[in-house]
Amino acid sequence: MEALFFVLGIPLAGGMVLGLIGHRDFARNVNVAVSAGTFLAACALTAQIIASGPALMLQDQFFIDPLNVFLVTLTAFVGLTTAIFSRPYMRIEQDRGKMTARRMRLYHGMYQLFSFTMLLALTTNNLGILWVAMEAATLTTVLLVSVYRTAASLEAAWKYFILCGVGIALALFGTVLLYMAAEKVLGMHGATLLWSRLDEIKGQLDPAIVTLAFAFLLIGYGTKVGMVPLHSWLPDAHAEGPTPVSAVLSGLLLNVAMYAVLRCKVLTDGALQRPMAGQLMMGFGLLSVVVAAFFLSRQKDVKRMFAYSSVEHMGLITFAFGMGGAVANFAGLLHMTVHSLVKSAIFYTVGHATQKADTQIMSEIRGLIKVNPKVGWGLMIGVMAILGLPPFGVFASEFLILTTAMREQPWATPFLLLGLGVAFASMLIRVLPMVFGETRLVPLAHPPALVPVFVHLGLSLILGLYIPPYLNTWYVQAARMLGG
């Protein structure tokens, strides 16, 4: 109870405080301190759940179990490392005139409120509050994407707001339909939207209503996941917002939206007793992998390229959860973890690289390894990891997904291999000149924060070689809860 209070209370209070003092020089350190406090509280909550099992809190409005508790810790961890990365990054942006005092207050305040909305969405037991949290996340990230106030950033934020606003409206309609189905069984009272209560009576829900509800929920929350063809906001938001925002969008928001879809899938599977939800997810996931891979091959902007990479990987995760079963669910959870770690590390290096070159066009970024070997090697190792080369964790999760697909969904395997192959060739051919080409760059005025890069990559390497027993237990328990 106390740990959950701090998990939610620290970023909420931090956002309010930073909204007032976020323009001061020490605000960057306050942002890191608030994020560190949130991470410590998340670790305490995780230890509590490991010791005593799933828990209902605050009159059953919050529910913590193996499916969400480690996602809470992962979210808080990436939030902390991104805050550390953003200290020198945003200082350089401020020195170059891109960030004024007012924009710095907005950035720091919205950063912590975004963390609060993500953690609220993960911990709430109420599907109505889940929807509210996802809508609030949309509003905070719209302000973060548009913080530069350029024409391109405002256009990207507007597109993001419109598309995700439509998506979240469809998710609201799906939530209303789910309430209708539950009301026939539970009657009209406060427990009708509590996920733990719905999970108990999912076999009694009206299959026709639940089928329609899941279709709207998948499209609605799938927009936030970045599933094709609902993905078009994502590359623009990544390209035009500050790089720390790109890191948390790929590392946090997409995972939380996927978590919402998974909670709804569990209810749908129980109500229908057939794999309709999984089939829809496999279809959207496979489409996302293939389409994103070919779009990725045409990009000239480095942040847009890695944004399409996120679409591809979220498609792979969606496909894995769509297949269901112990191995596929385990692989999907592992891939969510390593993708968050590796992709955020890549954006950290990309942020410093684009500042050195003062451009995001890949053809203008050359010789990173000569100007700053740590940035160059960080980017190169990160790309090798995200492309699924052994022994990184992405290789382990992709191997499990592909072998499971070969056994259970052989028709999909050629499409998966095509998408992964195109992505591999497209990214490698563009990144190699950026790292090893003839240098056109100059050193930065402030040293980059590279500790988060190598911490993330090191964790991904460890997860590719050895999964600690407590983490493996979580994956197994969460995979079992997802069923399929």
mmCIF file of C-alpha atoms in Angstrom, residues 40-398:
data_model
loop_
_atom_site.group_PDB
_atom_site.id
_atom_site.type_symbol
_atom_site.label_atom_id
_atom_site.label_comp_id
_atom_site.label_asym_id
_atom_site.label_seq_id
_atom_site.Cartn_x
_atom_site.Cartn_y
_atom_site.Cartn_z
ATOM 1 C CA LEU A 40 13.069 2.971 -5.768
ATOM 2 C CA ALA A 41 9.368 2.929 -4.893
ATOM 3 C CA ALA A 42 8.709 0.634 -7.864
ATOM 4 C CA CYS A 43 11.434 -1.740 -6.658
ATOM 5 C CA ALA A 44 9.857 -1.785 -3.190
ATOM 6 C CA LEU A 45 6.452 -2.548 -4.708
ATOM 7 C CA THR A 46 7.955 -5.358 -6.776
ATOM 8 C CA ALA A 47 9.627 -6.863 -3.693
ATOM 9 C CA GLN A 48 6.336 -6.667 -1.835
ATOM 10 C CA ILE A 49 4.431 -8.513 -4.572
ATOM 11 C CA ILE A 50 7.159 -11.144 -4.947
ATOM 12 C CA ALA A 51 6.993 -11.813 -1.205
ATOM 13 C CA SER A 52 3.214 -11.817 -0.698
ATOM 14 C CA GLY A 53 1.650 -12.400 -4.139
ATOM 15 C CA PRO A 54 -0.977 -10.394 -6.067
ATOM 16 C CA ALA A 55 -2.671 -7.622 -4.096
ATOM 17 C CA LEU A 56 -5.842 -5.543 -4.343
ATOM 18 C CA MET A 57 -5.521 -2.049 -2.875
ATOM 19 C CA LEU A 58 -7.635 1.042 -2.163
ATOM 20 C CA GLN A 59 -11.048 -0.634 -2.224
ATOM 21 C CA ASP A 60 -10.021 -2.866 -5.130
ATOM 22 C CA GLN A 61 -9.338 0.115 -7.419
ATOM 23 C CA PHE A 62 -5.701 -0.953 -7.828
ATOM 24 C CA PHE A 63 -4.484 -4.454 -8.617
ATOM 25 C CA ILE A 64 -0.838 -5.548 -8.712
ATOM 26 C CA ASP A 65 0.094 -8.984 -10.028
ATOM 27 C CA PRO A 66 2.986 -10.645 -11.924
ATOM 28 C CA LEU A 67 1.676 -9.272 -15.242
ATOM 29 C CA ASN A 68 2.129 -5.634 -14.321
ATOM 30 C CA VAL A 69 4.514 -5.354 -11.386
ATOM 31 C CA PHE A 70 7.726 -5.813 -13.374
ATOM 32 C CA LEU A 71 6.365 -3.566 -16.123
ATOM 33 C CA VAL A 72 5.985 -0.934 -13.400
ATOM 34 C CA THR A 73 9.647 -1.372 -12.481
ATOM 35 C CA LEU A 74 10.735 -1.354 -16.139
ATOM 36 C CA THR A 75 8.746 1.840 -16.745
ATOM 37 C CA ALA A 76 10.272 3.553 -13.728
ATOM 38 C CA PHE A 77 13.774 2.374 -14.701
ATOM 39 C CA VAL A 78 13.577 3.664 -18.283
ATOM 40 C CA GLY A 79 12.058 6.881 -16.930
ATOM 41 C CA LEU A 80 15.092 7.301 -14.662
ATOM 42 C CA THR A 81 17.731 6.585 -17.309
ATOM 43 C CA THR A 82 15.985 8.874 -19.798
ATOM 44 C CA ALA A 83 15.955 11.663 -17.207
ATOM 45 C CA ILE A 84 19.720 11.168 -16.763
ATOM 46 C CA PHE A 85 20.232 11.267 -20.538
ATOM 47 C CA SER A 86 18.111 14.389 -20.908
ATOM 48 C CA ARG A 87 20.270 16.470 -18.523
ATOM 49 C CA PRO A 88 23.067 17.289 -21.003
ATOM 50 C CA TYR A 89 20.796 16.847 -24.029
ATOM 51 C CA MET A 90 18.275 19.490 -22.965
ATOM 52 C CA ARG A 91 21.061 21.775 -21.734
ATOM 53 C CA ILE A 92 22.511 21.812 -25.259
ATOM 54 C CA GLU A 93 19.051 22.403 -26.731
ATOM 55 C CA GLN A 94 18.635 25.351 -24.363
ATOM 56 C CA ASP A 95 22.064 26.760 -25.264
ATOM 57 C CA ARG A 96 21.123 26.571 -28.954
ATOM 58 C CA GLY A 97 17.921 28.523 -28.355
ATOM 59 C CA LYS A 98 15.504 25.681 -29.075
ATOM 60 C CA MET A 99 14.281 25.630 -25.470
ATOM 61 C CA THR A 100 13.240 28.752 -23.576
ATOM 62 C CA ALA A 101 12.657 28.938 -19.813
ATOM 63 C CA ARG A 102 8.918 28.471 -20.324
ATOM 64 C CA ARG A 103 9.455 25.439 -22.534
ATOM 65 C CA MET A 104 11.825 23.897 -19.994
ATOM 66 C CA ARG A 105 9.138 24.199 -17.308
ATOM 67 C CA LEU A 106 6.673 22.543 -19.662
ATOM 68 C CA TYR A 107 9.123 19.789 -20.572
ATOM 69 C CA HIS A 108 10.087 18.862 -17.025
ATOM 70 C CA GLY A 109 6.547 19.090 -15.676
ATOM 71 C CA MET A 110 5.009 17.048 -18.477
ATOM 72 C CA TYR A 111 7.807 14.470 -18.302
ATOM 73 C CA GLN A 112 6.887 13.569 -14.739
ATOM 74 C CA LEU A 113 3.144 13.715 -15.399
ATOM 75 C CA PHE A 114 3.670 11.364 -18.337
ATOM 76 C CA SER A 115 5.430 8.926 -15.993
ATOM 77 C CA PHE A 116 2.514 9.232 -13.575
ATOM 78 C CA THR A 117 -0.070 8.431 -16.247
ATOM 79 C CA MET A 118 1.904 5.388 -17.414
ATOM 80 C CA LEU A 119 2.219 4.014 -13.881
ATOM 81 C CA LEU A 120 -1.443 4.726 -13.182
ATOM 82 C CA ALA A 121 -2.475 2.813 -16.306
ATOM 83 C CA LEU A 122 -0.340 -0.159 -15.268
ATOM 84 C CA THR A 123 -1.543 -0.359 -11.672
ATOM 85 C CA THR A 124 -5.235 0.466 -11.875
ATOM 86 C CA ASN A 125 -7.801 -2.331 -11.596
ATOM 87 C CA ASN A 126 -10.543 -0.203 -13.107
ATOM 88 C CA LEU A 127 -10.835 -0.314 -16.903
ATOM 89 C CA GLY A 128 -12.436 3.130 -16.840
ATOM 90 C CA ILE A 129 -9.451 4.617 -15.011
ATOM 91 C CA LEU A 130 -7.184 2.760 -17.443
ATOM 92 C CA TRP A 131 -8.872 4.613 -20.281
ATOM 93 C CA VAL A 132 -8.550 7.946 -18.447
ATOM 94 C CA ALA A 133 -4.848 7.307 -17.821
ATOM 95 C CA MET A 134 -4.227 6.511 -21.482
ATOM 96 C CA GLU A 135 -6.063 9.678 -22.531
ATOM 97 C CA ALA A 136 -4.026 11.713 -20.057
ATOM 98 C CA ALA A 137 -0.856 10.148 -21.471
ATOM 99 C CA THR A 138 -1.936 11.328 -24.922
ATOM 100 C CA LEU A 139 -2.363 14.898 -23.700
ATOM 101 C CA THR A 140 0.987 15.018 -21.890
ATOM 102 C CA THR A 141 2.904 13.589 -24.827
ATOM 103 C CA VAL A 142 1.213 15.961 -27.264
ATOM 104 C CA LEU A 143 2.694 18.825 -25.240
ATOM 105 C CA LEU A 144 6.092 17.106 -25.142
ATOM 106 C CA VAL A 145 6.167 16.459 -28.889
ATOM 107 C CA SER A 146 5.251 20.076 -29.656
ATOM 108 C CA VAL A 147 7.621 21.639 -27.106
ATOM 109 C CA TYR A 148 9.978 23.087 -29.773
ATOM 110 C CA ARG A 149 7.037 25.037 -31.252
ATOM 111 C CA THR A 150 8.314 24.693 -34.821
ATOM 112 C CA ALA A 151 5.878 24.217 -37.679
ATOM 113 C CA ALA A 152 6.955 20.583 -38.087
ATOM 114 C CA SER A 153 6.652 19.763 -34.365
ATOM 115 C CA LEU A 154 3.220 21.393 -34.132
ATOM 116 C CA GLU A 155 2.052 19.449 -37.182
ATOM 117 C CA ALA A 156 3.361 16.190 -35.688
ATOM 118 C CA ALA A 157 1.691 16.915 -32.349
ATOM 119 C CA TRP A 158 -1.596 17.756 -34.071
ATOM 120 C CA LYS A 159 -1.505 14.541 -36.095
ATOM 121 C CA TYR A 160 -0.672 12.602 -32.935
ATOM 122 C CA PHE A 161 -3.532 14.244 -31.047
ATOM 123 C CA ILE A 162 -6.101 13.649 -33.776
ATOM 124 C CA LEU A 163 -5.206 10.031 -34.563
ATOM 125 C CA CYS A 164 -4.715 8.934 -30.968
ATOM 126 C CA GLY A 165 -7.776 10.943 -29.936
ATOM 127 C CA VAL A 166 -9.884 9.003 -32.427
ATOM 128 C CA GLY A 167 -8.274 5.779 -31.278
ATOM 129 C CA ILE A 168 -8.886 6.457 -27.603
ATOM 130 C CA ALA A 169 -12.512 7.355 -28.403
ATOM 131 C CA LEU A 170 -12.933 3.932 -30.011
ATOM 132 C CA ALA A 171 -11.364 2.382 -26.904
ATOM 133 C CA LEU A 172 -13.932 4.237 -24.796
ATOM 134 C CA PHE A 173 -16.757 2.735 -26.862
ATOM 135 C CA GLY A 174 -15.205 -0.705 -26.397
ATOM 136 C CA THR A 175 -15.028 -0.093 -22.640
ATOM 137 C CA VAL A 176 -18.728 0.890 -22.612
ATOM 138 C CA LEU A 177 -19.607 -2.314 -24.473
ATOM 139 C CA LEU A 178 -17.599 -4.336 -21.963
ATOM 140 C CA TYR A 179 -19.520 -2.610 -19.177
ATOM 141 C CA MET A 180 -22.798 -3.584 -20.871
ATOM 142 C CA ALA A 181 -21.730 -7.224 -20.988
ATOM 143 C CA ALA A 182 -20.641 -7.172 -17.336
ATOM 144 C CA GLU A 183 -23.778 -5.384 -16.146
ATOM 145 C CA LYS A 184 -25.941 -8.328 -17.256
ATOM 146 C CA VAL A 185 -23.990 -10.568 -14.879
ATOM 147 C CA LEU A 186 -22.963 -8.274 -12.000
ATOM 148 C CA GLY A 187 -25.715 -5.673 -12.057
ATOM 149 C CA MET A 188 -25.188 -1.929 -11.709
ATOM 150 C CA HIS A 189 -22.512 -1.275 -9.108
ATOM 151 C CA GLY A 190 -18.904 -0.157 -8.842
ATOM 152 C CA ALA A 191 -17.346 -3.572 -9.507
ATOM 153 C CA THR A 192 -18.605 -3.750 -13.087
ATOM 154 C CA LEU A 193 -15.396 -2.321 -14.570
ATOM 155 C CA LEU A 194 -12.933 -3.898 -12.147
ATOM 156 C CA TRP A 195 -10.663 -6.206 -14.132
ATOM 157 C CA SER A 196 -10.182 -8.684 -11.279
ATOM 158 C CA ARG A 197 -13.967 -9.049 -10.952
ATOM 159 C CA LEU A 198 -14.465 -9.347 -14.699
ATOM 160 C CA ASP A 199 -11.776 -12.025 -14.824
ATOM 161 C CA GLU A 200 -13.767 -14.098 -12.334
ATOM 162 C CA ILE A 201 -16.969 -14.010 -14.402
ATOM 163 C CA LYS A 202 -15.520 -13.786 -17.923
ATOM 164 C CA GLY A 203 -17.055 -17.133 -18.884
ATOM 165 C CA GLN A 204 -20.541 -15.673 -18.267
ATOM 166 C CA LEU A 205 -20.132 -12.572 -20.434
ATOM 167 C CA ASP A 206 -22.217 -12.258 -23.612
ATOM 168 C CA PRO A 207 -19.913 -13.457 -26.440
ATOM 169 C CA ALA A 208 -21.517 -11.224 -29.083
ATOM 170 C CA ILE A 209 -21.026 -8.042 -27.049
ATOM 171 C CA VAL A 210 -17.502 -9.007 -25.965
ATOM 172 C CA THR A 211 -16.508 -9.727 -29.580
ATOM 173 C CA LEU A 212 -17.583 -6.248 -30.636
ATOM 174 C CA ALA A 213 -15.999 -4.693 -27.546
ATOM 175 C CA PHE A 214 -12.616 -6.301 -28.213
ATOM 176 C CA ALA A 215 -12.639 -5.122 -31.834
ATOM 177 C CA PHE A 216 -13.030 -1.504 -30.683
ATOM 178 C CA LEU A 217 -10.532 -1.919 -27.834
ATOM 179 C CA LEU A 218 -7.926 -3.457 -30.140
ATOM 180 C CA ILE A 219 -8.292 -0.666 -32.686
ATOM 181 C CA GLY A 220 -8.351 2.005 -29.969
ATOM 182 C CA TYR A 221 -5.414 0.896 -27.885
ATOM 183 C CA GLY A 222 -3.730 -0.513 -30.996
ATOM 184 C CA THR A 223 -3.451 3.054 -32.255
ATOM 185 C CA LYS A 224 -1.276 3.822 -29.225
ATOM 186 C CA VAL A 225 0.722 0.616 -29.824
ATOM 187 C CA GLY A 226 1.477 1.818 -33.355
ATOM 188 C CA MET A 227 -0.064 -1.108 -35.222
ATOM 189 C CA VAL A 228 -0.319 -0.755 -39.004
ATOM 190 C CA PRO A 229 -2.434 0.894 -40.437
ATOM 191 C CA LEU A 230 -2.905 2.978 -37.266
ATOM 192 C CA HIS A 231 0.754 3.914 -36.984
ATOM 193 C CA SER A 232 1.186 7.097 -39.004
ATOM 194 C CA TRP A 233 1.414 9.378 -35.949
ATOM 195 C CA LEU A 234 4.403 7.533 -34.532
ATOM 196 C CA PRO A 235 7.212 8.394 -37.021
ATOM 197 C CA ASP A 236 6.275 12.081 -37.006
ATOM 198 C CA ALA A 237 6.094 12.252 -33.208
ATOM 199 C CA HIS A 238 9.494 10.582 -32.891
ATOM 200 C CA ALA A 239 11.131 12.746 -35.537
ATOM 201 C CA GLU A 240 9.909 16.163 -34.415
ATOM 202 C CA GLY A 241 9.928 15.927 -30.617
ATOM 203 C CA PRO A 242 12.992 15.991 -28.347
ATOM 204 C CA THR A 243 14.942 12.743 -28.379
ATOM 205 C CA PRO A 244 14.173 11.941 -24.691
ATOM 206 C CA VAL A 245 10.502 11.967 -25.689
ATOM 207 C CA SER A 246 11.259 9.522 -28.515
ATOM 208 C CA ALA A 247 12.967 7.242 -25.986
ATOM 209 C CA VAL A 248 10.016 7.141 -23.594
ATOM 210 C CA LEU A 249 7.488 6.822 -26.411
ATOM 211 C CA SER A 250 9.217 3.688 -27.719
ATOM 212 C CA GLY A 251 10.337 2.387 -24.349
ATOM 213 C CA LEU A 252 7.226 3.071 -22.260
ATOM 214 C CA LEU A 253 4.062 4.203 -24.028
ATOM 215 C CA LEU A 254 3.948 1.374 -26.560
ATOM 216 C CA ASN A 255 4.386 -1.224 -23.804
ATOM 217 C CA VAL A 256 1.633 0.253 -21.660
ATOM 218 C CA ALA A 257 -0.792 0.332 -24.603
ATOM 219 C CA MET A 258 0.087 -3.314 -25.315
ATOM 220 C CA TYR A 259 -0.583 -4.124 -21.661
ATOM 221 C CA ALA A 260 -4.098 -2.658 -22.023
ATOM 222 C CA VAL A 261 -4.712 -4.846 -25.086
ATOM 223 C CA LEU A 262 -3.515 -7.947 -23.209
ATOM 224 C CA ARG A 263 -5.848 -7.331 -20.269
ATOM 225 C CA CYS A 264 -8.762 -7.095 -22.703
ATOM 226 C CA LYS A 265 -7.601 -10.210 -24.589
ATOM 227 C CA VAL A 266 -7.712 -12.306 -21.415
ATOM 228 C CA LEU A 267 -11.362 -11.367 -20.884
ATOM 229 C CA THR A 268 -12.241 -11.967 -24.524
ATOM 230 C CA ASP A 269 -10.622 -15.411 -24.637
ATOM 231 C CA GLY A 270 -12.511 -16.427 -21.515
ATOM 232 C CA ALA A 271 -15.842 -15.182 -22.838
ATOM 233 C CA LEU A 272 -15.596 -16.649 -26.362
ATOM 234 C CA GLN A 273 -13.668 -19.876 -25.706
ATOM 235 C CA ARG A 274 -12.156 -19.521 -29.178
ATOM 236 C CA PRO A 275 -9.068 -17.703 -30.498
ATOM 237 C CA MET A 276 -10.790 -14.763 -32.206
ATOM 238 C CA ALA A 277 -8.795 -12.173 -30.276
ATOM 239 C CA GLY A 278 -5.537 -13.976 -30.994
ATOM 240 C CA GLN A 279 -6.298 -14.237 -34.700
ATOM 241 C CA LEU A 280 -6.946 -10.494 -34.932
ATOM 242 C CA MET A 281 -3.715 -9.756 -33.094
ATOM 243 C CA MET A 282 -1.716 -12.101 -35.319
ATOM 244 C CA GLY A 283 -3.137 -10.396 -38.404
ATOM 245 C CA PHE A 284 -2.367 -6.872 -37.243
ATOM 246 C CA GLY A 285 1.022 -7.940 -35.893
ATOM 247 C CA LEU A 286 2.116 -9.620 -39.099
ATOM 248 C CA LEU A 287 0.948 -6.664 -41.177
ATOM 249 C CA SER A 288 2.905 -4.303 -38.913
ATOM 250 C CA VAL A 289 6.126 -6.313 -39.225
ATOM 251 C CA VAL A 290 6.069 -6.453 -43.020
ATOM 252 C CA VAL A 291 4.812 -2.928 -43.761
ATOM 253 C CA ALA A 292 7.095 -1.256 -41.209
ATOM 254 C CA ALA A 293 10.134 -3.100 -42.579
ATOM 255 C CA PHE A 294 9.545 -1.761 -46.104
ATOM 256 C CA PHE A 295 8.815 1.776 -44.865
ATOM 257 C CA LEU A 296 11.964 1.569 -42.780
ATOM 258 C CA SER A 297 14.019 0.908 -45.898
ATOM 259 C CA ARG A 298 12.969 4.250 -47.438
ATOM 260 C CA GLN A 299 13.806 6.579 -44.544
ATOM 261 C CA LYS A 300 16.398 9.352 -44.621
ATOM 262 C CA ASP A 301 15.726 10.733 -41.126
ATOM 263 C CA VAL A 302 17.458 8.634 -38.460
ATOM 264 C CA LYS A 303 14.739 9.094 -35.828
ATOM 265 C CA ARG A 304 11.993 8.198 -38.296
ATOM 266 C CA MET A 305 13.915 5.051 -39.210
ATOM 267 C CA PHE A 306 14.073 3.888 -35.622
ATOM 268 C CA ALA A 307 10.429 4.865 -35.157
ATOM 269 C CA TYR A 308 9.479 2.431 -37.921
ATOM 270 C CA SER A 309 11.716 -0.105 -36.203
ATOM 271 C CA SER A 310 9.502 0.310 -33.123
ATOM 272 C CA VAL A 311 6.412 -0.327 -35.241
ATOM 273 C CA GLU A 312 8.045 -3.496 -36.560
ATOM 274 C CA HIS A 313 8.975 -4.794 -33.120
ATOM 275 C CA MET A 314 5.591 -3.997 -31.597
ATOM 276 C CA GLY A 315 4.084 -5.912 -34.512
ATOM 277 C CA LEU A 316 6.276 -8.877 -33.621
ATOM 278 C CA ILE A 317 5.182 -8.639 -29.975
ATOM 279 C CA THR A 318 1.520 -8.426 -31.013
ATOM 280 C CA PHE A 319 1.940 -11.496 -33.211
ATOM 281 C CA ALA A 320 3.557 -13.428 -30.346
ATOM 282 C CA PHE A 321 0.737 -12.665 -27.928
ATOM 283 C CA GLY A 322 -1.771 -13.450 -30.674
ATOM 284 C CA MET A 323 -0.335 -16.965 -31.021
ATOM 285 C CA GLY A 324 -0.690 -17.426 -27.279
ATOM 286 C CA GLY A 325 0.531 -20.379 -25.296
ATOM 287 C CA ALA A 326 3.269 -20.567 -22.690
ATOM 288 C CA VAL A 327 6.276 -20.186 -25.013
ATOM 289 C CA ALA A 328 4.866 -17.424 -27.235
ATOM 290 C CA ASN A 329 3.622 -15.384 -24.263
ATOM 291 C CA PHE A 330 7.000 -15.813 -22.542
ATOM 292 C CA ALA A 331 8.745 -14.636 -25.716
ATOM 293 C CA GLY A 332 6.398 -11.668 -26.048
ATOM 294 C CA LEU A 333 7.081 -10.517 -22.491
ATOM 295 C CA LEU A 334 10.823 -10.955 -22.939
ATOM 296 C CA HIS A 335 10.707 -9.014 -26.215
ATOM 297 C CA MET A 336 8.783 -6.172 -24.567
ATOM 298 C CA THR A 337 11.537 -5.924 -21.970
ATOM 299 C CA VAL A 338 14.567 -6.054 -24.247
ATOM 300 C CA HIS A 339 12.988 -3.829 -26.897
ATOM 301 C CA SER A 340 12.367 -1.130 -24.281
ATOM 302 C CA LEU A 341 15.953 -1.336 -23.075
ATOM 303 C CA VAL A 342 17.667 -1.467 -26.467
ATOM 304 C CA LYS A 343 15.486 1.011 -28.344
ATOM 305 C CA SER A 344 15.753 3.654 -25.635
ATOM 306 C CA ALA A 345 19.563 3.144 -25.608
ATOM 307 C CA ILE A 346 19.615 3.642 -29.375
ATOM 308 C CA PHE A 347 17.665 6.884 -29.075
ATOM 309 C CA TYR A 348 20.131 8.102 -26.437
ATOM 310 C CA THR A 349 23.029 7.662 -28.869
ATOM 311 C CA VAL A 350 20.996 9.045 -31.762
ATOM 312 C CA GLY A 351 20.181 12.128 -29.700
ATOM 313 C CA HIS A 352 23.848 12.918 -29.143
ATOM 314 C CA ALA A 353 24.715 12.085 -32.768
ATOM 315 C CA THR A 354 22.073 14.433 -34.188
ATOM 316 C CA GLN A 355 23.237 17.203 -31.889
ATOM 317 C CA LYS A 356 26.816 16.759 -33.074
ATOM 318 C CA ALA A 357 25.713 16.934 -36.726
ATOM 319 C CA ASP A 358 22.936 19.471 -36.096
ATOM 320 C CA THR A 359 20.737 17.365 -38.397
ATOM 321 C CA GLN A 360 18.713 14.168 -38.365
ATOM 322 C CA ILE A 361 19.469 13.297 -42.006
ATOM 323 C CA MET A 362 21.541 10.124 -41.992
ATOM 324 C CA SER A 363 23.624 11.047 -45.034
ATOM 325 C CA GLU A 364 24.929 14.074 -43.099
ATOM 326 C CA ILE A 365 25.973 12.070 -40.034
ATOM 327 C CA ARG A 366 29.347 10.407 -40.565
ATOM 328 C CA GLY A 367 32.321 9.218 -38.520
ATOM 329 C CA LEU A 368 30.752 9.022 -35.075
ATOM 330 C CA ILE A 369 33.393 6.577 -33.888
ATOM 331 C CA LYS A 370 36.171 9.092 -34.646
ATOM 332 C CA VAL A 371 34.561 12.059 -32.911
ATOM 333 C CA ASN A 372 33.245 10.131 -29.889
ATOM 334 C CA PRO A 373 34.012 6.400 -29.857
ATOM 335 C CA LYS A 374 31.561 5.756 -27.013
ATOM 336 C CA VAL A 375 28.658 7.250 -28.948
ATOM 337 C CA GLY A 376 29.696 5.423 -32.120
ATOM 338 C CA TRP A 377 30.094 2.049 -30.454
ATOM 339 C CA GLY A 378 26.931 2.590 -28.442
ATOM 340 C CA LEU A 379 24.938 3.143 -31.627
ATOM 341 C CA MET A 380 26.608 0.239 -33.428
ATOM 342 C CA ILE A 381 26.100 -2.224 -30.579
ATOM 343 C CA GLY A 382 22.531 -1.008 -30.074
ATOM 344 C CA VAL A 383 21.699 -1.581 -33.731
ATOM 345 C CA MET A 384 23.285 -5.033 -33.637
ATOM 346 C CA ALA A 385 21.156 -5.820 -30.585
ATOM 347 C CA ILE A 386 17.861 -4.539 -32.032
ATOM 348 C CA LEU A 387 18.484 -6.437 -35.289
ATOM 349 C CA GLY A 388 18.493 -9.664 -33.310
ATOM 350 C CA LEU A 389 22.141 -10.650 -33.474
ATOM 351 C CA PRO A 390 23.292 -13.078 -30.764
ATOM 352 C CA PRO A 391 23.926 -13.063 -27.868
ATOM 353 C CA PHE A 392 21.582 -10.152 -27.088
ATOM 354 C CA GLY A 393 18.138 -10.616 -25.577
ATOM 355 C CA VAL A 394 16.336 -9.631 -28.803
ATOM 356 C CA PHE A 395 17.887 -12.688 -30.474
ATOM 357 C CA ALA A 396 16.538 -14.955 -27.722
ATOM 358 C CA SER A 397 12.988 -13.580 -27.902
ATOM 359 C CA GLU A 398 12.878 -13.500 -31.712
#
